[in-house]
Structure formats: structure tokens, C-alpha cells
XYZ file of C-alpha atoms in Angstrom:
732
model
C -9.217 -24.908 -3.908
C -7.635 -24.952 -7.391
C -8.709 -28.584 -7.873
C -12.253 -27.687 -6.835
C -12.365 -24.826 -9.363
C -10.993 -27.026 -12.175
C -13.318 -29.926 -11.436
C -16.242 -27.521 -11.275
C -15.265 -26.060 -14.672
C -15.089 -29.526 -16.185
C -18.500 -30.434 -14.813
C -20.052 -27.182 -15.965
C -18.595 -27.397 -19.463
C -19.758 -30.981 -19.783
C -23.232 -29.792 -18.953
C -22.792 -27.004 -21.501
C -21.772 -29.557 -24.135
C -24.939 -31.440 -23.465
C -27.027 -28.306 -23.886
C -25.494 -26.863 -27.036
C -23.682 -29.648 -28.804
C -20.424 -29.128 -30.641
C -20.370 -25.368 -30.086
C -19.824 -25.748 -26.351
C -16.398 -24.688 -25.162
C -14.299 -27.494 -23.747
C -12.868 -27.571 -20.259
C -9.197 -27.445 -21.367
C -9.823 -24.341 -23.485
C -11.599 -22.565 -20.657
C -8.973 -23.566 -18.087
C -6.266 -22.282 -20.440
C -8.113 -18.970 -20.875
C -8.607 -18.578 -17.141
C -4.954 -19.389 -16.461
C -3.791 -16.841 -19.035
C -5.939 -14.057 -17.592
C -4.903 -14.986 -14.052
C -1.214 -14.705 -14.935
C -1.933 -11.404 -16.690
C -3.678 -10.108 -13.562
C -0.831 -11.331 -11.355
C 1.734 -9.581 -13.539
C -0.226 -6.329 -13.413
C -0.429 -6.522 -9.639
C 3.290 -7.186 -9.258
C 4.229 -4.368 -11.655
C 5.816 -1.504 -9.678
C 4.523 -3.131 -6.500
C 6.956 -1.212 -4.297
C 7.177 1.960 -6.378
C 4.845 3.866 -4.053
C 5.673 4.541 -0.436
C 3.646 2.830 2.237
C 0.906 5.118 3.489
C -0.363 5.419 7.035
C -2.832 2.525 7.003
C -0.238 0.218 5.480
C 2.082 1.289 8.274
C -0.539 0.150 10.758
C -0.426 -3.300 9.130
C 3.330 -3.396 9.694
C 2.849 -2.425 13.340
C 0.241 -5.131 13.851
C 2.183 -7.985 12.275
C 5.598 -7.111 13.699
C 4.603 -5.591 17.026
C 2.130 -8.203 18.259
C 2.714 -11.809 19.152
C 0.885 -14.814 17.778
C -1.276 -15.186 20.862
C -2.423 -11.568 20.757
C -3.323 -11.818 17.066
C -5.095 -15.131 17.559
C -7.120 -13.658 20.422
C -8.272 -10.856 18.123
C -10.054 -13.404 15.942
C -12.846 -13.332 18.496
C -12.701 -9.657 19.434
C -15.629 -7.505 18.235
C -13.266 -4.534 17.971
C -10.872 -6.275 15.553
C -11.852 -5.550 11.976
C -9.780 -8.114 10.061
C -7.807 -10.379 12.419
C -7.221 -13.291 10.027
C -5.443 -11.018 7.548
C -2.909 -9.984 10.190
C -2.224 -13.613 11.081
C -1.650 -14.509 7.427
C 0.644 -11.544 6.810
C 2.603 -12.234 10.000
C 3.277 -15.773 8.778
C 4.313 -14.438 5.372
C 6.610 -11.784 6.891
C 8.505 -14.495 8.783
C 9.420 -15.964 5.393
C 9.729 -12.930 3.113
C 10.618 -10.085 5.472
C 8.827 -6.781 5.958
C 9.864 -4.780 2.908
C 7.235 -2.788 1.022
C 7.146 -5.469 -1.660
C 6.753 -8.272 0.878
C 3.999 -6.507 2.826
C 1.991 -5.943 -0.366
C 2.552 -9.331 -1.982
C -0.329 -11.135 -0.181
C -2.727 -8.484 -1.473
C -1.336 -8.863 -4.996
C -1.767 -12.636 -4.877
C -5.321 -12.389 -3.544
C -6.125 -9.797 -6.205
C -4.918 -12.081 -8.987
C -6.976 -15.000 -7.652
C -10.122 -12.888 -7.957
C -9.941 -13.380 -11.735
C -10.354 -17.205 -11.910
C -13.008 -17.210 -9.200
C -15.088 -14.527 -10.925
C -14.720 -16.260 -14.273
C -15.899 -19.491 -12.672
C -18.868 -17.574 -11.255
C -19.548 -16.110 -14.715
C -19.633 -19.618 -16.177
C -22.136 -20.654 -13.517
C -24.325 -17.690 -14.523
C -24.100 -18.621 -18.210
C -25.163 -22.187 -17.535
C -27.982 -21.149 -15.206
C -29.390 -18.638 -17.699
C -28.863 -20.860 -20.746
C -26.342 -18.727 -22.635
C -23.818 -21.479 -23.259
C -23.023 -20.783 -26.896
C -20.917 -17.675 -26.241
C -17.619 -19.458 -25.856
C -15.475 -16.703 -24.430
C -18.088 -14.422 -22.852
C -16.563 -14.882 -19.336
C -13.332 -13.411 -20.715
C -14.823 -9.905 -20.369
C -15.405 -10.576 -16.678
C -11.806 -11.708 -16.287
C -10.375 -8.771 -18.247
C -12.332 -6.171 -16.301
C -11.318 -7.826 -13.038
C -7.680 -7.853 -14.175
C -7.580 -4.192 -15.276
C -10.001 -2.705 -12.739
C -8.348 0.372 -11.149
C -10.315 -0.319 -7.966
C -9.119 -3.914 -7.712
C -5.550 -3.002 -8.697
C -5.331 -0.250 -6.089
C -6.142 -2.606 -3.240
C -4.040 -5.381 -4.770
C -1.042 -3.059 -4.316
C -2.028 -2.031 -0.804
C -0.844 -3.761 2.371
C -4.376 -3.872 3.711
C -7.083 -6.495 3.875
C -9.367 -5.244 1.108
C -7.901 -7.228 -1.782
C -8.345 -10.378 0.294
C -11.893 -9.271 1.123
C -12.678 -8.891 -2.596
C -11.299 -12.376 -3.213
C -13.345 -13.910 -0.392
C -16.477 -12.065 -1.578
C -15.942 -13.463 -5.075
C -15.393 -16.898 -3.586
C -18.621 -16.536 -1.621
C -20.554 -15.779 -4.834
C -19.050 -18.693 -6.755
C -19.551 -21.253 -3.977
C -23.126 -19.997 -3.471
C -23.895 -20.350 -7.194
C -22.296 -23.775 -7.246
C -24.157 -24.984 -4.155
C -27.499 -23.826 -5.569
C -26.771 -25.663 -8.832
C -25.455 -28.929 -7.384
C -27.517 -28.999 -4.183
C -25.116 -31.492 -2.623
C -23.851 -31.622 0.928
C -20.225 -31.096 -0.147
C -21.123 -28.018 -2.173
C -23.064 -26.489 0.726
C -20.289 -27.316 3.194
C -17.814 -25.499 0.948
C -20.092 -22.448 0.858
C -20.560 -22.535 4.633
C -16.790 -22.837 5.126
C -16.126 -19.817 2.944
C -18.853 -17.885 4.758
C -17.304 -18.619 8.160
C -13.803 -17.713 7.006
C -15.056 -14.474 5.457
C -16.162 -13.142 8.857
C -12.600 -13.512 10.154
C -11.173 -11.924 7.014
C -13.217 -8.762 7.654
C -16.326 -8.010 9.660
C -17.673 -6.305 6.529
C -18.355 -9.801 5.210
C -21.337 -9.883 7.582
C -23.068 -7.521 5.159
C -22.603 -10.017 2.326
C -23.779 -12.877 4.500
C -26.921 -10.913 5.308
C -27.523 -10.700 1.550
C -26.991 -14.457 1.192
C -29.479 -15.109 4.009
C -32.073 -12.893 2.312
C -31.578 -14.811 -0.958
C -32.046 -18.133 0.810
C -35.167 -16.795 2.537
C -36.710 -15.779 -0.793
C -35.678 -19.054 -2.425
C -37.238 -21.225 0.277
C -40.357 -19.031 0.324
C -40.886 -19.636 -3.394
C -40.633 -23.394 -2.874
C -44.136 -23.435 -1.416
C -46.183 -23.444 1.781
C -45.624 -25.440 4.930
C -42.093 -26.239 6.022
C -40.642 -24.127 3.223
C -42.339 -20.997 4.553
C -41.133 -21.677 8.085
C -37.583 -22.113 6.791
C -37.928 -18.880 4.864
C -39.017 -17.099 8.032
C -35.964 -18.383 9.888
C -33.670 -17.342 7.051
C -35.279 -13.878 7.084
C -34.737 -13.592 10.832
C -31.135 -14.660 10.332
C -30.699 -12.084 7.595
C -32.028 -9.337 9.852
C -29.771 -10.461 12.694
C -26.745 -10.478 10.372
C -27.710 -7.028 9.107
C -27.908 -5.524 12.590
C -24.750 -7.328 13.703
C -22.963 -6.299 10.526
C -23.856 -2.631 10.837
C -22.816 -2.544 14.499
C -19.709 -4.602 13.794
C -18.556 -2.342 10.969
C -18.974 0.757 13.136
C -16.948 -0.866 15.931
C -14.335 -2.447 13.662
C -13.628 0.788 11.771
C -13.413 2.934 14.894
C -9.603 2.955 14.919
C -9.434 3.768 11.210
C -11.867 6.655 11.672
C -9.627 8.080 14.373
C -6.630 8.307 12.012
C -8.309 10.213 9.225
C -10.656 13.083 8.671
C -14.111 11.706 7.919
C -17.520 13.180 7.392
C -20.958 11.621 7.264
C -22.209 10.954 3.735
C -25.842 10.584 2.713
C -27.104 7.367 1.191
C -27.454 8.604 -2.379
C -24.146 10.444 -2.319
C -22.462 7.378 -0.900
C -23.890 5.108 -3.583
C -22.751 7.545 -6.256
C -19.237 7.768 -4.825
C -19.061 3.989 -4.557
C -20.137 3.566 -8.194
C -17.429 6.006 -9.329
C -14.796 4.113 -7.339
C -15.966 0.695 -8.510
C -15.781 1.968 -12.091
C -12.475 3.857 -12.197
C -11.432 4.259 -8.536
C -11.874 8.026 -8.669
C -13.912 10.747 -7.090
C -15.995 12.211 -9.916
C -14.126 15.513 -9.690
C -10.827 13.741 -10.383
C -12.116 12.634 -13.800
C -13.406 16.001 -15.003
C -11.265 17.255 -17.862
C -9.119 14.134 -18.165
C -8.342 13.827 -21.891
C -10.792 16.699 -22.384
C -13.815 14.661 -21.290
C -16.217 15.332 -18.399
C -16.615 12.775 -15.630
C -20.053 11.839 -16.963
C -18.576 10.523 -20.208
C -15.992 8.437 -18.361
C -18.611 6.843 -16.119
C -21.383 6.525 -18.721
C -20.463 3.093 -20.180
C -20.234 1.617 -16.686
C -23.605 3.169 -15.797
C -25.265 1.794 -18.939
C -23.923 -1.713 -18.340
C -24.855 -1.547 -14.643
C -28.458 -0.587 -15.389
C -28.661 -3.012 -18.295
C -27.246 -5.846 -16.228
C -29.547 -5.040 -13.327
C -32.620 -5.171 -15.571
C -31.504 -8.488 -17.035
C -31.079 -9.945 -13.574
C -34.547 -8.767 -12.530
C -35.939 -10.439 -15.642
C -34.028 -13.616 -14.857
C -35.337 -13.635 -11.287
C -38.884 -13.622 -12.696
C -37.856 -16.439 -15.030
C -36.709 -18.514 -12.047
C -32.949 -18.283 -12.556
C -31.306 -18.630 -9.151
C -28.024 -17.014 -10.170
C -29.727 -13.662 -10.746
C -31.037 -13.492 -7.192
C -27.666 -14.444 -5.758
C -25.805 -11.731 -7.651
C -28.324 -9.004 -6.849
C -28.564 -10.120 -3.230
C -24.802 -10.030 -2.711
C -24.627 -6.643 -4.415
C -27.561 -4.768 -2.944
C -27.407 -6.013 0.644
C -23.772 -4.911 1.299
C -24.298 -1.597 -0.514
C -27.540 -0.698 1.243
C -26.345 -1.803 4.671
C -23.109 0.110 4.200
C -25.169 3.125 3.142
C -26.945 2.874 6.483
C -23.590 2.656 8.260
C -22.042 5.727 6.648
C -25.254 7.673 7.158
C -25.205 6.941 10.894
C -21.468 7.442 11.450
C -18.633 9.287 9.666
C -17.125 6.116 8.223
C -17.428 6.534 4.458
C -14.518 5.040 2.583
C -14.934 3.373 -0.801
C -12.883 0.424 0.430
C -15.582 -0.443 2.960
C -17.828 -1.374 0.021
C -15.260 -3.882 -1.311
C -17.439 -6.871 -0.423
C -19.979 -5.760 -3.057
C -17.416 -5.220 -5.834
C -17.337 -8.787 -7.293
C -21.138 -8.872 -7.557
C -21.119 -5.437 -9.236
C -18.560 -6.666 -11.762
C -20.820 -9.596 -12.616
C -23.733 -7.175 -13.038
C -21.663 -5.066 -15.448
C -20.732 -8.097 -17.532
C -24.192 -9.645 -17.266
C -25.258 -8.437 -20.772
C -22.489 -10.664 -22.137
C -23.474 -13.617 -19.952
C -27.262 -13.792 -20.289
C -29.719 -13.888 -23.164
C -30.220 -10.930 -25.486
C -32.823 -8.626 -23.914
C -33.676 -7.158 -27.314
C -35.030 -10.413 -28.711
C -38.256 -9.930 -30.621
C -40.105 -12.459 -28.505
C -40.363 -12.494 -24.714
C -40.554 -16.254 -25.007
C -37.171 -16.293 -26.732
C -35.743 -13.969 -24.099
C -36.861 -16.267 -21.318
C -35.959 -19.530 -22.955
C -32.880 -21.535 -22.178
C -31.965 -21.865 -25.825
C -29.006 -19.822 -27.034
C -29.598 -16.395 -28.498
C -27.271 -14.094 -30.422
C -24.861 -11.867 -28.542
C -25.901 -8.218 -28.809
C -22.988 -6.173 -30.234
C -23.647 -3.238 -27.898
C -22.701 -5.301 -24.838
C -19.304 -6.193 -26.269
C -18.687 -2.658 -27.496
C -19.476 -1.134 -24.121
C -17.323 -3.769 -22.439
C -14.353 -2.803 -24.620
C -14.974 0.886 -23.906
C -15.010 0.155 -20.171
C -11.771 -1.775 -20.513
C -10.104 1.116 -22.365
C -11.368 3.546 -19.727
C -9.799 1.366 -17.035
C -6.451 1.388 -18.833
C -6.612 5.174 -19.277
C -7.446 5.594 -15.591
C -4.459 3.496 -14.561
C -2.069 5.863 -16.351
C -3.878 9.151 -15.579
C -1.161 11.661 -14.562
C -1.109 12.335 -10.858
C -3.904 9.829 -10.166
C -3.254 6.490 -11.845
C -1.365 3.791 -9.989
C 0.718 3.178 -13.155
C 1.190 6.861 -14.007
C 4.674 6.987 -12.497
C 3.546 9.846 -10.237
C 3.222 9.553 -6.461
C -0.403 8.768 -5.628
C 0.014 7.625 -2.025
C 1.347 9.435 1.013
C 5.101 9.861 0.502
C 6.416 8.809 3.878
C 9.490 7.182 2.362
C 10.492 10.374 0.594
C 9.613 12.605 3.550
C 11.625 10.595 6.060
C 14.518 10.459 3.588
C 14.395 14.255 3.242
C 14.424 14.646 7.008
C 17.292 12.160 7.354
C 19.269 14.097 4.751
C 19.393 17.222 6.927
C 18.822 16.218 10.558
C 21.560 16.599 13.188
C 21.845 14.400 16.286
C 21.046 17.306 18.611
C 17.968 18.462 16.673
C 14.488 18.299 18.126
C 12.555 15.987 15.790
C 8.779 16.267 16.067
C 6.302 13.848 14.487
C 2.664 14.912 14.296
C 0.080 13.548 14.879
C 1.327 10.963 17.340
C -0.199 7.970 15.563
C 1.961 8.453 12.434
C 5.142 7.690 14.382
C 5.238 4.117 12.975
C 5.943 5.568 9.538
C 9.063 7.275 10.917
C 10.036 4.073 12.731
C 9.559 1.997 9.559
C 11.461 4.198 7.127
C 14.217 5.719 9.293
C 16.463 2.619 9.226
C 15.611 1.986 5.571
C 16.556 5.359 4.119
C 19.834 5.868 5.981
C 22.409 3.800 7.883
C 22.650 6.602 10.455
C 20.821 6.290 13.790
C 18.349 9.172 13.638
C 17.147 11.052 16.729
C 14.215 9.552 18.567
C 11.154 11.597 17.605
C 8.954 13.518 20.005
C 5.200 13.188 19.596
C 2.344 15.023 21.247
C 0.188 12.568 23.177
C -1.468 15.624 24.724
C -3.500 15.779 21.514
C -6.156 13.174 22.127
C -9.311 13.036 20.054
C -12.259 13.936 22.238
C -10.168 15.470 25.059
C -12.001 18.658 26.096
C -10.302 19.399 29.433
C -13.385 18.242 31.279
C -15.704 20.737 29.587
C -19.101 19.311 28.697
C -20.223 20.163 25.151
C -17.436 22.708 24.578
C -17.555 25.325 21.876
C -14.928 25.291 19.135
C -13.084 28.121 20.845
C -13.056 26.254 24.158
C -11.714 23.155 22.427
C -8.932 25.141 20.762
C -8.011 26.828 24.026
C -7.923 23.443 25.762
C -5.523 22.123 23.119
C -3.331 25.227 23.347
C -3.033 24.983 27.143
C -1.986 21.352 26.902
C 0.359 21.864 23.959
C 2.431 24.902 24.986
C 3.953 23.535 28.224
C 4.762 20.199 26.600
C 6.433 21.848 23.611
C 8.453 24.173 25.851
C 9.657 21.228 27.882
C 10.805 19.301 24.802
C 12.397 22.292 23.045
C 14.369 23.619 26.025
C 18.087 23.586 25.256
C 17.620 22.955 21.529
C 18.857 25.188 18.749
C 16.850 23.695 15.854
C 13.628 21.746 15.381
C 12.382 19.653 12.460
C 8.720 18.723 12.089
C 7.383 15.732 10.158
C 3.664 16.378 9.818
C 0.724 14.859 7.955
C -1.683 17.831 7.819
C -4.854 15.936 6.924
C -4.326 13.491 9.767
C -3.187 16.173 12.209
C -6.424 18.101 11.726
C -8.352 15.302 13.426
C -6.609 15.908 16.766
C -5.137 19.388 16.319
C -7.818 21.436 14.542
C -6.770 24.731 12.929
C -7.763 27.812 14.966
C -9.371 29.359 11.881
C -11.059 27.604 8.943
C -8.587 29.252 6.547
C -5.603 27.810 8.420
C -4.022 24.648 7.114
C -2.401 23.624 10.376
C -3.281 23.379 14.037
C -1.089 24.617 16.864
C 1.940 22.461 16.042
C 2.084 23.327 12.359
C 1.303 27.001 12.903
C 4.334 27.341 15.185
C 6.492 26.394 12.210
C 4.469 28.233 9.587
C 4.686 31.563 11.380
C 8.072 32.313 13.034
C 7.962 33.019 16.774
C 11.416 34.279 17.749
C 12.806 31.717 15.320
C 14.495 31.566 11.934
C 12.706 29.538 9.259
C 15.131 27.121 7.701
C 13.067 25.669 4.908
C 11.021 22.580 4.297
C 9.644 20.431 1.567
C 6.167 19.156 0.788
C 5.289 15.692 -0.425
C 1.986 13.981 -1.093
C 0.238 14.009 2.274
C 3.380 14.786 4.300
C 5.551 17.843 4.991
C 8.974 18.408 6.510
C 9.258 21.819 8.197
C 12.240 23.454 9.885
C 12.824 26.257 12.351
C 16.071 27.383 13.926
C 16.336 29.125 17.305
C 18.812 32.046 17.332
C 19.621 31.066 20.929
C 19.228 27.825 22.820
C 15.494 27.624 23.406
C 14.420 28.857 26.825
C 10.713 29.360 27.595
C 9.877 32.981 28.233
C 13.425 34.314 28.106
C 16.759 34.591 26.334
C 18.968 31.541 26.117
C 22.685 31.111 25.650
C 24.282 31.727 22.259
C 25.258 28.399 20.579
C 29.027 28.013 20.330
C 31.136 25.840 18.025
C 33.091 22.841 19.247
C 35.984 23.753 16.928
C 36.725 27.465 17.151
C 38.061 29.327 14.066
C 38.669 32.877 12.968
C 38.435 32.929 9.184
C 37.301 36.075 7.366
C 35.657 35.718 3.950
C 35.853 38.724 1.632
C 36.366 41.012 4.594
C 32.610 40.832 5.352
C 31.627 37.629 7.179
C 33.603 35.666 9.719
C 33.458 31.940 10.367
C 33.655 31.624 14.168
C 33.992 27.868 14.048
C 32.184 24.631 13.259
C 30.911 21.423 14.840
C 30.995 17.971 13.287
C 27.846 16.450 14.808
C 28.201 12.823 13.687
C 25.305 10.396 14.135
C 26.435 7.916 16.766
C 29.900 9.472 16.575
C 30.572 7.913 13.144
C 30.395 9.094 9.531
C 28.982 6.265 7.393
C 28.923 5.800 3.639
C 25.306 6.166 2.537
C 24.546 8.434 5.489
C 25.214 12.108 6.054
C 27.984 14.268 7.451
C 26.261 16.879 9.684
C 28.207 20.131 9.960
C 27.112 23.174 11.981
C 28.712 26.463 10.903
C 28.876 29.533 13.162
C 29.038 32.946 11.481
C 28.869 36.636 12.177
C 29.093 39.728 9.992
C 32.011 42.087 10.587
C 30.676 44.644 8.096
C 27.242 44.765 6.468
C 27.369 42.086 3.722
C 26.892 43.551 0.269
C 25.461 40.401 -1.301
C 23.496 37.301 -0.428
C 26.303 34.774 -0.342
C 26.222 31.009 -0.748
C 28.350 28.437 1.051
C 29.789 25.178 -0.214
C 31.192 22.201 1.685
C 33.372 19.729 -0.204
C 34.606 16.299 0.868
C 37.599 15.089 -1.088
C 40.586 12.795 -1.045
C 42.356 14.292 -4.020
C 41.221 17.895 -3.746
C 42.508 18.764 -7.220
C 39.538 16.940 -8.767
C 35.782 17.398 -8.204
C 34.670 16.479 -4.680
C 33.199 13.087 -3.820
C 30.464 14.696 -1.724
C 29.288 18.267 -1.423
C 26.648 20.590 -0.025
C 25.966 23.907 -1.698
C 23.494 26.661 -0.897
C 22.767 29.787 1.121
C 22.718 29.700 4.931
C 19.530 28.231 6.440
C 18.287 27.292 2.990
C 18.076 30.941 1.909
C 14.958 31.639 3.978
C 14.650 35.168 5.283
C 15.786 36.717 7.441
C 18.822 34.717 8.558
C 19.130 32.855 5.261
C 19.946 36.092 3.412
C 23.364 37.434 4.366
C 22.432 40.997 3.358
C 20.101 41.056 6.389
C 22.837 40.089 8.861
C 23.600 42.698 11.439
C 27.208 43.308 12.431
C 28.169 41.235 15.461
C 24.996 39.123 15.550
C 25.857 35.400 15.653
C 24.243 33.027 13.144
C 24.416 29.240 13.234
C 23.763 27.240 10.078
C 23.215 23.468 10.239
C 24.112 21.628 7.020
C 24.578 18.005 5.951
C 26.638 16.402 3.210
C 25.089 13.314 1.644
C 27.752 10.600 1.567
C 27.463 8.235 -1.421
C 26.706 4.612 -0.565
C 29.704 3.471 -2.601
C 32.108 5.892 -0.900
C 35.174 3.817 0.087
C 36.053 3.826 3.786
C 38.958 6.060 4.683
C 40.096 9.564 5.584
C 38.735 12.565 3.693
C 39.377 16.301 3.767
C 36.482 18.668 4.493
C 36.647 22.050 2.714
C 34.504 25.181 2.876
C 34.146 28.238 0.672
C 31.864 31.248 0.234
C 30.864 32.705 -3.102
C 28.401 34.813 -4.996
C 27.337 34.662 -8.621
C 27.866 31.506 -10.666
C 30.023 29.651 -8.153
C 33.129 29.625 -10.317
C 36.515 29.870 -8.529
C 36.693 33.529 -9.557
C 33.459 34.279 -7.686
C 34.697 32.837 -4.383
C 35.524 35.216 -1.555
C 39.176 35.452 -0.516
C 40.005 34.015 2.899
C 42.171 35.613 5.577
C 44.336 34.490 7.167
C 45.471 32.263 4.342
C 46.744 29.442 6.535
C 44.946 26.089 6.063
C 43.644 27.199 2.688
C 43.890 25.492 -0.670
C 43.961 27.099 -4.104
C 40.712 28.566 -5.419
C 39.777 30.029 -2.000
C 38.939 26.829 -0.132
C 39.439 26.564 3.607
C 40.372 23.224 5.151
C 38.117 22.491 8.120
C 39.650 19.138 9.007
C 39.862 15.439 8.235
C 36.900 13.080 8.491
C 37.048 9.320 8.899
C 34.300 7.581 6.868
C 33.347 3.991 7.603
C 31.313 1.447 5.703
C 27.651 1.139 6.739
C 26.714 -1.741 9.013
C 26.247 -5.004 7.184
C 28.776 -4.306 4.432
């Protein structure tokens, strides 16, 4: 393919030299420019490639390429329900070589995204030659720069999904179409047909672009005259209609699984076109741009809107002047956009990524004022002629403004992919937070059920410890209405509750603590909140509002939460359970107020590993009403006269009321507190001493509570719990 692009550039520039003499740019200069911008684009796409966590849809890519065999993936090439089967085959082959790290999974998208630049620049050169503007030596550079810095293109180039490859194939389709129309040779048309066939296997959305290409060919053959040309035009028109219907139906079928894993709503045609324009421009919803750098969204989008309208008018003029390139660009822009508008009007499928096939054509429209003749020429004859005309300064100025807006968008705090802030779902961080506090006997819940692959992907990557197998709720199935025809919202909620409660009780029986990993926006699709003001459905609400439980904290990340609840007794449905007891009994009194009844070292797989955690369950009771809200520390040391090598410090149960505040403890009531010490990855294997202390105030030795009896204590009021053997993690 690279040789084809280079040879095409040489041929085009030779033609340009013949049209404009010594001012024509030479092939080596243009190839050098394209290579430089391609390497720039590649560097941008590799920059911080694995900084963001994989999000749910990227996790589905991992499941597909690692969980399915070659035969299953090959069979999907011909399945109407498979949206992008060729992408999964390509990534599976790549994963065999490079592994399945975040960086490796995203690299194919980054490579495809970088290759968009040379293909679009080659297409821009074809447009220049077709419209006669061959004297502007570096006009295609604006196309390459905008493609390189486009926030929309960069987002999908750093996403382990098919859409960067789809943008590349769509750009390739435009370039090969332009080239075939110019050369009109069998080889050129065979290349275009080959790209067209491959594009359907890359993503069924390519059918929308092919419908546009068929419409262009129908109009082109119609204009060639009566007779056979008209009959050919009719057949091309019929083919275009067939591709349109097939494309619309195919997109609805192919995106069915993606619609099931996210909350979607139907979007009207005009709204959808507006949202798509905002994403093509700066990859933002308009509301996300309001107030950025003190400017309204309208100002941010205005230069892109002006260039889009300007470029569209130029292309309409060029169509009237007989320039084939104009019809190709408009056809491959409007057909995918309008057909997709029909799709998202009929079904709740709107996602800006589904319009990716139209993005390369839109980028050429935006840069069209730099590629075609000056529309402000005094004479219409000059405007339509193939002789060179001066470059209008407004086009270049607006292009630079658009480029600066793209750069600003990339670093926008909290939104830009290069801002340094998390902008994707933080599954890596959420699973790491859960791993940092989970005990082997905890009930670990993952909700909704289809996000379990994210737990499976990150659990072995964030800790060497074998984490508990998660429990999901398959009872939540989208569309399950307990056999009720056309149920009301209340009937649907009651159906979900009846299915959920028995399953939860069965899983929680005999447990003393539960941790929930939940993606609220995804969970709402299968577990709708009982009231519109509620954030969670039945699963989340159980953790949000205590039901005979102690809240034990949680943490919220982008798109994901970790929630915790502790059961005062072993969970028993509808009754009182047994009081949890320590494995190692003790009788240590701290400050004459609270007594440590004992502790349990609940090691993952029976081993404490460097880089993992040391789970410790503490069992307390108050002997007199505590006068302060005390904090507890756990220290792991070899030489206990120096600062500990690992520690955990904080109030019981994370300080969450009621059990997390010792002043609320009632005399004689047992309290269990599960804690975990994070063991450094470079902690040498060996035997370590585990210490505990209780304090109030600033945590200085003077603020620590005295311990009675004083046996097994160290200076500064530290109680020795025991000795722990730490091993190296597997693979070291």
C-alpha cells in the first residue's frame, strides 16, 4: 500500500508540474512532508497510550480476542450480528505477538490512526489536481495537521476499539475512489473495489459509505449521457438504495450488543447532526465546551462551522463545474451522516463513534477552502477555471484557529485526552482499590453482570494476590418482565426486586462483609432506580442505605464505584446470625475503655506476598463507654525501633458511623473491623513482626492508649500480634 501511495504521489505531482511549471511541488518534497506529519501523528497517538484505564467497551475487545478461537472469529466475518469481525481477527493476531496489556491492545488503533494522515493528504492532493489548484505547494499540510491533532481522531486512536481502523479505511476508500476516477484504469478500480470489500468486514457501518459511493457513481454515469449510461446509472441507484437499506438494518443489528451495555436514548436527526459536528470538531458535547477558557461553546465551534459551510459551498460549485472529486467528497460525507441520522432516529443507538466513517470526508470539506480555487475571485470564469488563483488568507487563518482549538481541547482539564486527568472509566483504579481492602472471605459483588470482564482483566494485574471470585446478578436481564405483557414501571421494578432479593440472600448467607464494584450508568440499564431521584437500582441502594448493616466506606472513580457494608453478625436471611469470632483469641485492654478480643490473619491463598496485602480482621468490644473516637494503627516491621515497612492507619470501619466511631460503641457489643496492610513490591521475603496500637489526637507515641496486660508489648504502647512470613510474588 505504501508503494501505491508513493507512486500515486509521483504521478500526481508530475501532472502538477505539467500544469503549473516550475512552481509545482516535487514528489520528494511532498513525500518528505507526508512522512514528517505521519511520524508526528504516530508520536501523538503513542503518547500516554496506556495512561488511561481500559473502559468497558475496550474490555469487550479483550474478551473477544482472548476468549474466542480463530474459527469462531473467522465465522463471525459472515455473521450479520457481528459488527466488526475483521478487527478482532487482526487484534488477536497482534496479541499473540505483543501480549494483552493496555498498550498492546491499543497499539493497532494508534497505528491505524497515524496512517489516516498520509492517506488523507494523498486524497487532498487528488482534490487539488482535479480542481486545478496546483500552485499552493503545501496546502495539503493543513489536512494532515488537522488529522494529526484532531481530538476525535486521537480519542479513537487511543481506544482498543475498531473506530480508528474504520476512519483509516474510510479515508482509504475516498483516496482510492478519487484515484480511480482520475486514472480510469482497471488496476485503479480493482484497488477501490478491494478496499470497499474489506471495509464491510472492518465494520458494517462502512455500508453507509458504500451507499454514498454508489450514489456518486449513479450521478456520474447519468451525466455521461443517454442510452447505456442511463441504464448503468439506474443500476447504480438501485445498488445505492439496497446498500442504504442493508446498511441501516446492519448497523441496528451490529450495534445491538453495544446498546445493551450502555444507557441510550433516541436522538432526532437535527440534534444528532449537531452532536456529530461538535464531536468531529473537538470531540465534545457542546455543554462540555461552555466556559472553557472563558469562551462559550459557540465560539469554540465557530471556525469549524465557517470552514464546513465554506467548504460545502465550494464543493457544490465544483460539482457544477464538472469536478468529480467534489461529488465524491460530498457523497461520502452526506450519505453516511444522513443514513446514520435515520438509524439513530429509529433506534436508541446514537454514539458519535458510529459516524466515524464520515469523518475523513468532513475533514476534507473543512480544508477544502485551502485546496480549491478562491471563491472570492472577481470573475466567475476565474473561479471555475483550472488556472491557479491566489490563496485566500481567511482560509489559512481559520485553519490555524481550528488547529489551536484542537490543541486546547486535547489539554482541557477533566476532558482532554492529554490533560493528565482521568477521562475514561477508571476500572484499573477501582479494582486496585478493591484489591487493597478485600479479604478472602468477603462477598465481592460486580454489577451489572456484563462488566465482570473488567474485574477479570485487572485483578491479576493490580495485585499478585488471588482475589475472591466475584458474584454477579444474572437475574437482571434487560427486557425480563416476569412474563407480564407491557408492564408498568412499578411492575418492572417489583419484578426485579422479587428476582434480586432471594439471589442476594443466598449469596450473602454466612458472610460478614460485602464489597460492591458497580458502574452506575451501566447498571441503570438492567437495574433501574425505583425513583427518578435515585442514583442506584436495587443492588446499589442496598449499599447506599444501611439495612441492618454497618457502612464501611467506599470510593468513587470516573464511571465506577467501590462500596462496602459490614454485617454485625454472619448474614442470615430474616433472622439473627452468629457473632463472628477471631481465630487468634486475645484479651488486651486499651486505655481501660476498649478491649481487643482477638484477630484473624486472613491471607489470600494462605500466603502473604510482596506487592499484595496483609488482611487482618480485628475483633473489639467496649468495656466502658469510649470517651473519644479512637484510631487504630497496624505496623509491619523487622527492626521495630525504626519506622515500619508497611502500615495501616485509621478509625475502625473507615470511620463511617455508627460502628466506625468508637464513641457510639455500646458496652459489651462486639465489633469486627477488617483492615489490610499494603505490602511494598520491593519488600524482601522473610519474617516480620505485626504490631497494633490505638490512639487519639495527632498519633504521636504520647497519644497512644496504654495496654494491659503489658505482656507482648513493645515501647511506645505497641502490642505484638504475631510474626508474618512474607514471600516474593510469583514470577520473581
